[in-house]
XYZ file of C-alpha atoms in Angstrom:
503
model
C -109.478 94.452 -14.155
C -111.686 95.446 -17.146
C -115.356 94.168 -17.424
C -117.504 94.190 -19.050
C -121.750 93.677 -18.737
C -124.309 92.115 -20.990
C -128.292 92.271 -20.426
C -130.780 90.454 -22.380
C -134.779 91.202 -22.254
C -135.899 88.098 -22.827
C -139.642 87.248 -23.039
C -139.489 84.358 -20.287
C -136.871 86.290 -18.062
C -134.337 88.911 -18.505
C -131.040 87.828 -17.598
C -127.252 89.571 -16.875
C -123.782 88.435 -17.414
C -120.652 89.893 -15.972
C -117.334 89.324 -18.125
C -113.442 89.939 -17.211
C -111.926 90.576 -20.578
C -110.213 88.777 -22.737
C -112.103 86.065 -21.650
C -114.062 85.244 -18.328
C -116.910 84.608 -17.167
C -117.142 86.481 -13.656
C -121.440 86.197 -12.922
C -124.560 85.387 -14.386
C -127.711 86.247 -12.574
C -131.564 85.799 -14.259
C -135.085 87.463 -13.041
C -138.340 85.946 -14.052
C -141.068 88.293 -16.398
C -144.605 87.839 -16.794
C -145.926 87.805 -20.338
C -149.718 87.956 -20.228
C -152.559 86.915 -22.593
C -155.721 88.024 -21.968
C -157.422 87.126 -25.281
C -157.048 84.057 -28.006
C -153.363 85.261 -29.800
C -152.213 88.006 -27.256
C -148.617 88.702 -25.753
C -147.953 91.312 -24.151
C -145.763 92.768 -21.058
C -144.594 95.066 -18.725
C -141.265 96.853 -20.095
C -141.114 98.300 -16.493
C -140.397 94.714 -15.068
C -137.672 94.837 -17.394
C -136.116 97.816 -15.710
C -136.652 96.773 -12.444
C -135.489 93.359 -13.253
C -132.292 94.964 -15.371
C -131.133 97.063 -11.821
C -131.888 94.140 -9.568
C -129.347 92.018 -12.072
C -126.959 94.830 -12.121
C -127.021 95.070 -8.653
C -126.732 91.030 -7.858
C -123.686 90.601 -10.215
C -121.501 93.352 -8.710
C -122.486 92.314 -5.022
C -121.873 88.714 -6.017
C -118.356 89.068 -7.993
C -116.839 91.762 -5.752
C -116.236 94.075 -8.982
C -116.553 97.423 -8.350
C -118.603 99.787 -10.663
C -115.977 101.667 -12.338
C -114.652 98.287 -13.299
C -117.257 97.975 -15.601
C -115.888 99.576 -18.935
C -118.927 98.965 -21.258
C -122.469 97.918 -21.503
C -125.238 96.339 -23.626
C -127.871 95.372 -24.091
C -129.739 92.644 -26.084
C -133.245 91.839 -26.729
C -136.376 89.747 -28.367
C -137.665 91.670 -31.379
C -140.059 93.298 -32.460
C -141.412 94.205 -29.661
C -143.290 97.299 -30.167
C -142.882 99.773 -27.055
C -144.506 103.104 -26.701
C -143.744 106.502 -24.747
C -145.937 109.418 -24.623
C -144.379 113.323 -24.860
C -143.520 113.301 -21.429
C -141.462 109.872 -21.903
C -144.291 107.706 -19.636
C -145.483 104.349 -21.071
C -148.893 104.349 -22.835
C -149.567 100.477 -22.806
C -147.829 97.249 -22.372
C -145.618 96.292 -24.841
C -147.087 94.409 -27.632
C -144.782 91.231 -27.778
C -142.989 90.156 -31.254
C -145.111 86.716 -31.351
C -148.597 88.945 -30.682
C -151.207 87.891 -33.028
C -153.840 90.153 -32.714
C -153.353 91.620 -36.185
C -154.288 89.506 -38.642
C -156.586 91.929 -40.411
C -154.204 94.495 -40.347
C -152.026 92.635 -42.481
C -154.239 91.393 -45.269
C -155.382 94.901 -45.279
C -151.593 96.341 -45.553
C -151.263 93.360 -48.524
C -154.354 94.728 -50.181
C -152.942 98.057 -50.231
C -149.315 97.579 -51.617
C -147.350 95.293 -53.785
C -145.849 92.830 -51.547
C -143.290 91.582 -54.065
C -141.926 95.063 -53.945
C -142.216 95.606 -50.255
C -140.173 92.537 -49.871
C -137.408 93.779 -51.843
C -137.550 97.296 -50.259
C -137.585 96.204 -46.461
C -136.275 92.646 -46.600
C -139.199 90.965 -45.047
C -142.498 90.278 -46.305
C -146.030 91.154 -44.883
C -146.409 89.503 -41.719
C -147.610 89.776 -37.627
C -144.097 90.559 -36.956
C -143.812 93.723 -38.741
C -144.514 96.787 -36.482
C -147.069 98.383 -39.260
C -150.247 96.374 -38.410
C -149.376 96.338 -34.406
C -149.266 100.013 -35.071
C -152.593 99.900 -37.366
C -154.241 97.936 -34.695
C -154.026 100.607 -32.004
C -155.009 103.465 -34.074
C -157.679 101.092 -35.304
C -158.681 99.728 -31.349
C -156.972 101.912 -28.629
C -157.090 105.491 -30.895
C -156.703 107.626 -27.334
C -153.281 105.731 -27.306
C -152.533 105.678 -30.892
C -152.597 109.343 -30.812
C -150.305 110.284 -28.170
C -147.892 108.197 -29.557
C -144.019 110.155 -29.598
C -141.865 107.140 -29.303
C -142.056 103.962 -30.778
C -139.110 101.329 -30.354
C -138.258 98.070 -28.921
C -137.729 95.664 -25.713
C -133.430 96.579 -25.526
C -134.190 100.077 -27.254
C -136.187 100.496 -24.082
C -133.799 100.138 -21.598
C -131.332 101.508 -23.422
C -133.589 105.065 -22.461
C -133.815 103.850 -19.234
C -130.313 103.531 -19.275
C -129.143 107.296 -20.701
C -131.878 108.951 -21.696
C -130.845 108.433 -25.076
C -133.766 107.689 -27.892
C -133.011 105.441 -30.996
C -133.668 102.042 -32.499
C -131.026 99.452 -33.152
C -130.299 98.402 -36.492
C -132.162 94.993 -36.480
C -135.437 96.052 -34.274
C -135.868 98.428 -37.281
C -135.192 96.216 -39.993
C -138.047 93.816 -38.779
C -140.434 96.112 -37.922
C -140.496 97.158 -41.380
C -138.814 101.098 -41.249
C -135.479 100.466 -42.832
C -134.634 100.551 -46.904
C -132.047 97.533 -47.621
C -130.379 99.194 -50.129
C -129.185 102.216 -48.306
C -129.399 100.706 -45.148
C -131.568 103.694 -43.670
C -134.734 104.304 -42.240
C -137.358 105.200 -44.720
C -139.547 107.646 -44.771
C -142.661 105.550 -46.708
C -141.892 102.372 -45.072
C -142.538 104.419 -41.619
C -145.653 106.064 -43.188
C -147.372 103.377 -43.745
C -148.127 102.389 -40.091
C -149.967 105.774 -39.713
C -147.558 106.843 -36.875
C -146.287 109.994 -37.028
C -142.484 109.984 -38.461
C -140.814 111.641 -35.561
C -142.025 108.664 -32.856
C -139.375 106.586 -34.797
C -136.084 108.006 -33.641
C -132.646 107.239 -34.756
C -131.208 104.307 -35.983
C -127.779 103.171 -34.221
C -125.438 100.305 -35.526
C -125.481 97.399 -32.411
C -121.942 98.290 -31.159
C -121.556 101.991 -31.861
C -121.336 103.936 -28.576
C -125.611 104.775 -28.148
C -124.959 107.335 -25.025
C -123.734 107.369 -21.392
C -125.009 105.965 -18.338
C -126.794 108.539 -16.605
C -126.779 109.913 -13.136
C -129.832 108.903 -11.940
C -129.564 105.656 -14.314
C -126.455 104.965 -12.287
C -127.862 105.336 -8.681
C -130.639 102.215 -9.739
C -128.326 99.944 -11.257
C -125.395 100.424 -9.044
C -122.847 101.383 -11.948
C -120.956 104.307 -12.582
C -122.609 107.217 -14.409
C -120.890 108.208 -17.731
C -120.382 104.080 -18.593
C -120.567 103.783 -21.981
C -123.610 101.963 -23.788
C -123.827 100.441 -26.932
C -127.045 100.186 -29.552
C -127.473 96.660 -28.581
C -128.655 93.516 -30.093
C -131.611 91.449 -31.053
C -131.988 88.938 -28.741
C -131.226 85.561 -31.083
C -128.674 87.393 -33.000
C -126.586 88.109 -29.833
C -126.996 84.446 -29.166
C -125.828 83.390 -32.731
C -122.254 85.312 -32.186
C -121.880 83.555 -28.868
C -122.457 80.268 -30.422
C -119.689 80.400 -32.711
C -122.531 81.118 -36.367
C -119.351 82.688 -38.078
C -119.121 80.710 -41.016
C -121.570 79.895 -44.132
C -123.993 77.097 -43.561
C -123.649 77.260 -39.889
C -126.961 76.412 -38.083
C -127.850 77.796 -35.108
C -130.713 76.375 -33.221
C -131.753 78.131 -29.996
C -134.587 76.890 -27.851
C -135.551 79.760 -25.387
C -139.080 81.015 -24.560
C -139.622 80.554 -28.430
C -137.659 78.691 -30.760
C -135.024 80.342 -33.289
C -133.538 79.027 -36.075
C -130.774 81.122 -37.618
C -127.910 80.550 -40.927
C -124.983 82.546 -41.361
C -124.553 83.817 -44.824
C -123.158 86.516 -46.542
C -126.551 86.643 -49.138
C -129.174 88.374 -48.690
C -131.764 86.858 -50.313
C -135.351 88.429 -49.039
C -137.791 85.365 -49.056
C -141.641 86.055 -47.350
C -141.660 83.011 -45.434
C -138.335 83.878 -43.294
C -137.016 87.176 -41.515
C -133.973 88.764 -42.089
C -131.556 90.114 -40.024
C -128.013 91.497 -40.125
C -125.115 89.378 -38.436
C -123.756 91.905 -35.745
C -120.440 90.994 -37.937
C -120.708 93.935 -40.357
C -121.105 92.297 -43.762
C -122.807 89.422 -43.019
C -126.577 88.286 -43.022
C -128.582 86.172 -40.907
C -131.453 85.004 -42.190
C -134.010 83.390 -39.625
C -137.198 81.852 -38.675
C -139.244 82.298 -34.863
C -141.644 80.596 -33.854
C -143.991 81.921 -31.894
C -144.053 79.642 -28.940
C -141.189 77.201 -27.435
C -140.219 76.530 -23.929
C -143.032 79.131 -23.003
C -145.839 76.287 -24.372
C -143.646 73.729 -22.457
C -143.892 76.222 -19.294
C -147.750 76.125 -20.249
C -148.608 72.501 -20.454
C -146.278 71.300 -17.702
C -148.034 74.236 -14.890
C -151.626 73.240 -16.623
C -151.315 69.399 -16.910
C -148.572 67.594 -15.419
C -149.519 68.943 -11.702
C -149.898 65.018 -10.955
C -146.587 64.372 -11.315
C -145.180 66.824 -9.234
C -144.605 64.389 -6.261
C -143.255 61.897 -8.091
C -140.683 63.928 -10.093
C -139.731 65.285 -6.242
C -139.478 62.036 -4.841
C -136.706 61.592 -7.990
C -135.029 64.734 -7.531
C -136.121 66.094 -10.641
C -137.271 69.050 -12.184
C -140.845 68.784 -13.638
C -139.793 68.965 -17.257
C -136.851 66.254 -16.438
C -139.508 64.434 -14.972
C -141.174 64.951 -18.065
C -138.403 64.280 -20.524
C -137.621 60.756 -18.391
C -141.415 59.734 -19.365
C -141.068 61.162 -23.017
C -137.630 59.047 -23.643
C -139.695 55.953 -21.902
C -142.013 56.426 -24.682
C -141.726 55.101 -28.324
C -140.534 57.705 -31.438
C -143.453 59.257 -33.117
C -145.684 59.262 -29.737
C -147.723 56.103 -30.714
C -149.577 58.350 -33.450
C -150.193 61.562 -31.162
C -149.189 64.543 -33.544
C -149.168 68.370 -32.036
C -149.032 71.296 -34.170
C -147.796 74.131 -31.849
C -149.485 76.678 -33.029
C -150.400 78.012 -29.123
C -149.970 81.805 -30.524
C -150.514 81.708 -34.149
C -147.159 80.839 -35.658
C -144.748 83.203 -37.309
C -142.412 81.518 -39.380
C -142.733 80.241 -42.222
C -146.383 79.756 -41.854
C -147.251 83.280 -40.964
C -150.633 82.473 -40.007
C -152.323 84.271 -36.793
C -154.781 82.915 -37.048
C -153.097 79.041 -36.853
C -154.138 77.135 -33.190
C -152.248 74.353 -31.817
C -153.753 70.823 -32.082
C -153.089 67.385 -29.992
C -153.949 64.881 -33.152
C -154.412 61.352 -32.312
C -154.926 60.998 -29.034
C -156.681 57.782 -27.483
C -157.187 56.659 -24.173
C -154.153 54.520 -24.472
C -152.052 58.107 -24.795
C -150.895 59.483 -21.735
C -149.153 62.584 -20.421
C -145.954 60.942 -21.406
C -146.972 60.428 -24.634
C -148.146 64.414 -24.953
C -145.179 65.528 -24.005
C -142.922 63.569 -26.326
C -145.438 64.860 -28.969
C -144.699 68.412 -28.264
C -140.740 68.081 -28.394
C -141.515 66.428 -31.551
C -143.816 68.837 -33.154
C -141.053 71.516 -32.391
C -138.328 69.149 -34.302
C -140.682 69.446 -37.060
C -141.499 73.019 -37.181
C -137.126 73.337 -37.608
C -137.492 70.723 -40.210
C -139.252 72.977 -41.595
C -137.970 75.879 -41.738
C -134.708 73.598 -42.864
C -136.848 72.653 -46.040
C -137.484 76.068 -46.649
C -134.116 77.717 -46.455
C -132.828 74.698 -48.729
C -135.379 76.028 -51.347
C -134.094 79.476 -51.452
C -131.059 78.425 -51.750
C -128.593 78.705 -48.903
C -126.518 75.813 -47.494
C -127.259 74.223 -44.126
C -123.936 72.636 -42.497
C -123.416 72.925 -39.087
C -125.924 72.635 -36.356
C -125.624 73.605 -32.967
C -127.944 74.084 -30.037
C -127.919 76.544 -27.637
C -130.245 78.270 -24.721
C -132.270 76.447 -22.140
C -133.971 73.837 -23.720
C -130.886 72.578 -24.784
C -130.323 71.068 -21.830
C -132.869 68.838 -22.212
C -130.650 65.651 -24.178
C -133.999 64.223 -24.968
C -135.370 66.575 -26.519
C -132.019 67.225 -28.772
C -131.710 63.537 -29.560
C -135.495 64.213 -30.954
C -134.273 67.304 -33.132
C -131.048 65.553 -34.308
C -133.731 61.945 -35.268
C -135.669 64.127 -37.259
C -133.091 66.216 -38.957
C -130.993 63.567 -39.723
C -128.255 65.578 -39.149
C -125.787 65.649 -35.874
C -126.742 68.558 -33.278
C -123.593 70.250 -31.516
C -124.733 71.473 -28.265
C -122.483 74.001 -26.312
C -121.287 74.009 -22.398
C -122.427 76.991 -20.149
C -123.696 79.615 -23.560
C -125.433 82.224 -20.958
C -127.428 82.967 -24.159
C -128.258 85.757 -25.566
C -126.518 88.245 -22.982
C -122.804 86.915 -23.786
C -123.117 87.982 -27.206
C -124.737 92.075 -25.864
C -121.739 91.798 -23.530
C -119.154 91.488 -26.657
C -120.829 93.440 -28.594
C -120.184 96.427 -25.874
C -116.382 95.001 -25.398
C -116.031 95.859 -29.638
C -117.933 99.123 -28.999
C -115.807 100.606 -26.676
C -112.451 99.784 -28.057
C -111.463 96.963 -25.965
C -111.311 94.046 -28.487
C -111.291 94.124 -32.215
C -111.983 90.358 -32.566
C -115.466 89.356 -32.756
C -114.820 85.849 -33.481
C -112.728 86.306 -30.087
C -116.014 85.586 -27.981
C -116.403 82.115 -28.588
C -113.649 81.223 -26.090
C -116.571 82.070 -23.563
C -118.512 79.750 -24.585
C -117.106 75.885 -24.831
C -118.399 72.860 -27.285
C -120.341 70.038 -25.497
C -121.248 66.523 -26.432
C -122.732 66.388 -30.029
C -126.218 64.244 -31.012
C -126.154 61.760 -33.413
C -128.992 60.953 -35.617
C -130.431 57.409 -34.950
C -130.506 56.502 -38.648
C -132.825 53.782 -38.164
C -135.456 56.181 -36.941
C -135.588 58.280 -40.310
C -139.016 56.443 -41.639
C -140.549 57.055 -38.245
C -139.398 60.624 -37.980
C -140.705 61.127 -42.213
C -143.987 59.684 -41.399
C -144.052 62.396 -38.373
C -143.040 65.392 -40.482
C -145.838 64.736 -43.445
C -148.682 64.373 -41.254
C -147.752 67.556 -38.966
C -147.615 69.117 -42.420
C -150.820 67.711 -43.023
C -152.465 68.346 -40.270
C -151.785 72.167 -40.482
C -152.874 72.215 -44.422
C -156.145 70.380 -43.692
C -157.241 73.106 -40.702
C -155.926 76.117 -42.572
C -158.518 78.778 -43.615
C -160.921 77.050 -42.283
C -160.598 78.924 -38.399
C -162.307 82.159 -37.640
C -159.934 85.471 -37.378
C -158.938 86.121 -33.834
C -161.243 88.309 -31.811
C -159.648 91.350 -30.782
């Protein structure tokens, strides 16, 4: 029997799947992470919870499925990006990990505009000038924490991370380079100049590796923590939401994917690249093809947030039901009128990334009376999040690509209420899948092509089934319009006028 194992670092919880080849699901197991924020725009965590979290989910999954370690042909390893991760000379961590939707360094970025053509830097590295990039994270810490900047030898990301842990091997995956800024889009190489400018010395940025070429070997002492058998082979990996996207089935031009995890992802397959400053892009893990994206910086993780902070009240009662707080939640929401009776939220909890790019953005409840309750709130935030993929829809329309095909994936796609809300304001039906694991499916493939054991990429959508699709309720399209202009409204009234973040 020949398995295969995919791990994904995700920034709510870092989760494993197990896979019989061609097609099986064997295991899925999930640990929780902590991401902190001490000040007004911070994320950051502990990339050693990741490891321990990775071997405790290695660990789980064979003891669980019976498969023995030297069953397990392949291995990788996908991740949120990003993330900027650092290693002194003697390979020990200098800091926590400064999270992709970390919005400490606003200042770093105008001053990075104010330096270079942006146009041009668009064109060379495929993004604009923005939070995500590693450069100002990077600027930051020389500028804040210069004892750490300077004993920088290894930057990287979340998956590249583990990766190390993993073989001992140092190098960057194709896409955590590409949107942190390093890599040239017309060779396809990391650059030199694009490196320089975040002050770090060149040789911290190691190799570059394609997501499925072979990265290294499972180590001996790699193998005695996770349980598997040293010399398994590991791949480069994946970012986190592109991983997801193969799993979903975002083969074809104009397919949609929307995936509502700790933050929310929207994603189009496309075989343009066409660099735009208000989105990332990416490349598909199907070599050739482009996917071109927007993050936000917040998602289920403001959801998490609002639920723990506000809704302890109706703990009892959603026990009493049999229900989880956020079904609890949802059941009040749905009880509730579209458009929240006037109540408006801009979810702007961490600044927002895309297409907005502002860190200096903060959420706002708009419209709230004393006839508003936490029903009401809540409905407001699943709506707010409808709108932010609205627009990001508008957006990508504007450059120029075609959006078809939506589908929803990741946790808070279980929640029907909330992807009734998405497909109202879209106007457009929303195809949600049965049983995606997420992100780690897609990590797990990519090792399965890696290694030799399938040539079919398209092949892993048989893991991964269709499940009912949401209709648009055309008579809500006014409502849902009204909705959309004044959270547009509300965010171009209150920009510029809020104080940089304190750092």
């Amino acid at each position: 029997m020949t398995c295969v194992l995919g791990l994904d670092v995700g920034t709510t919880s870092t989760t494993g799947v197990l896979i019989r080849l061609p097609g099986a699901v064997l295991g899925l197991a999930s640990r929780p992470v902590a991401l902190r924020s001490e000040r007004p725009g911070w994320a950051e965590e502990d990339p050693e919870q990741w490891w321990v979290n990775v071997c405790a989910i290695v660990r789980q999954l064979l003891n669980d499925t019976g498969v023995a370690a030297a069953e397990v042909a392949a291995l990788g390893v996908s991740g949120m990006l990003p993330a900027v991760v650092l290693l002194d000379g003697d390979g020990r961590l200098l800091r926590p990990s400064i999270q992709q939707s970390d919005a400490r360094c606003g200042a770093e970025v105008l001053e990075l505009k104010s330096e270079i053509d942006e146009s041009a830097f668009l064109l060379k590295a495929g993004n604009g000038i923005n939070q995500q990039l590693a450069t100002p994270k990077l600027r930051w810490l020389e500028r804040r924490e210069p004892d750490v900047f300077k004993r920088i030898a290894t930057v990287f990301g979340s998956y590249d991370y583990v990766n190390w842990k993993l073989t001992g091997e140092r190098a960057v995956e194709q896409n955590w380079a590409l949107e942190a800024g390093f890599v040239d889009l017309a060779t396809h190489a990391l650059d030199d100049w694009l490196i320089a400018l975040s002050h770090a010395p060149r040789a911290a940025v190691p190799r570059k590796t394609r997501s499925h070429e072979i990265l290294g070997a499972l180590s001996p002492k790699a193998a005695v923590e996770t349980g598997l058998a040293p010399g398994t082979p590991v791949v480069g990996g994946a970012a986190d939401m592109i991983a997801s996207a193969l799993g979903a089935g975002l083969v074809a031009d104009g397919d949609v994917l929307l995936k509502f995890g700790g933050a929310v992802d929207i994603l189009l397959a496309t075989d343009r690249a066409k660099p735009d400053p208000r989105l990332y892009l990416d490349y598909h893990l199907i070599p050739g093809l482009f996917v071109p994206n927007g993050c936000m910086a917040t998602g289920g993780s403001a959801l998490n947030w609002f639920a723990s902070r506000f809704a302890g009240g109706e703990a009892r009662a959603a026990e009493k039901a049999g229900l989880s707080i956020h079904q609890w939640l949802d059941r009040l929401a749905e009880a509730r009128r579209p458009g929240s009776e006037g109540v408006v939220v801009t979810p702007y909890f961490l600044g927002e990334k895309t297409p907005i790019h502002d860190p200096n953005a903060r959420a706002t409840f708009d419209g709230l009376a004393l006839s508003h309750d936490i029903g009401h709130m809540w409905r407001a935030l699943l709506e707010a999040y409808a709108y932010a993929i609205a627009h990001h829809v508008e957006v990508m329309n504007d450059i120029g690509y075609r959006t078809e095909r939506f589908i929803a994936s990741d946790g808070g796609s279980a929640s029907r209420v909330w992807m009734q809300i998405v497909a109202d304001v879209l106007q457009r039906p929303v195809q949600r899948l049965s049983g995606h694991p997420g992100s780690c499916v897609g990590a797990a493939w990519t090792a399965a092509v890696g290694a030799g054991l399938t040539g079919d990429w398209a092949g892993v959508s048989d893991l991964v089934q269709p499940a009912d699709r949401i209709d648009p309720r055309p008579g809500l399209a006014n409502i849902c319009r009204d909705g959309y202009r004044r959270y547009r409204e509300i965010y171009r009234r209150l920009a510029g006028t809020r104080e940089p973040n304190p750092t």
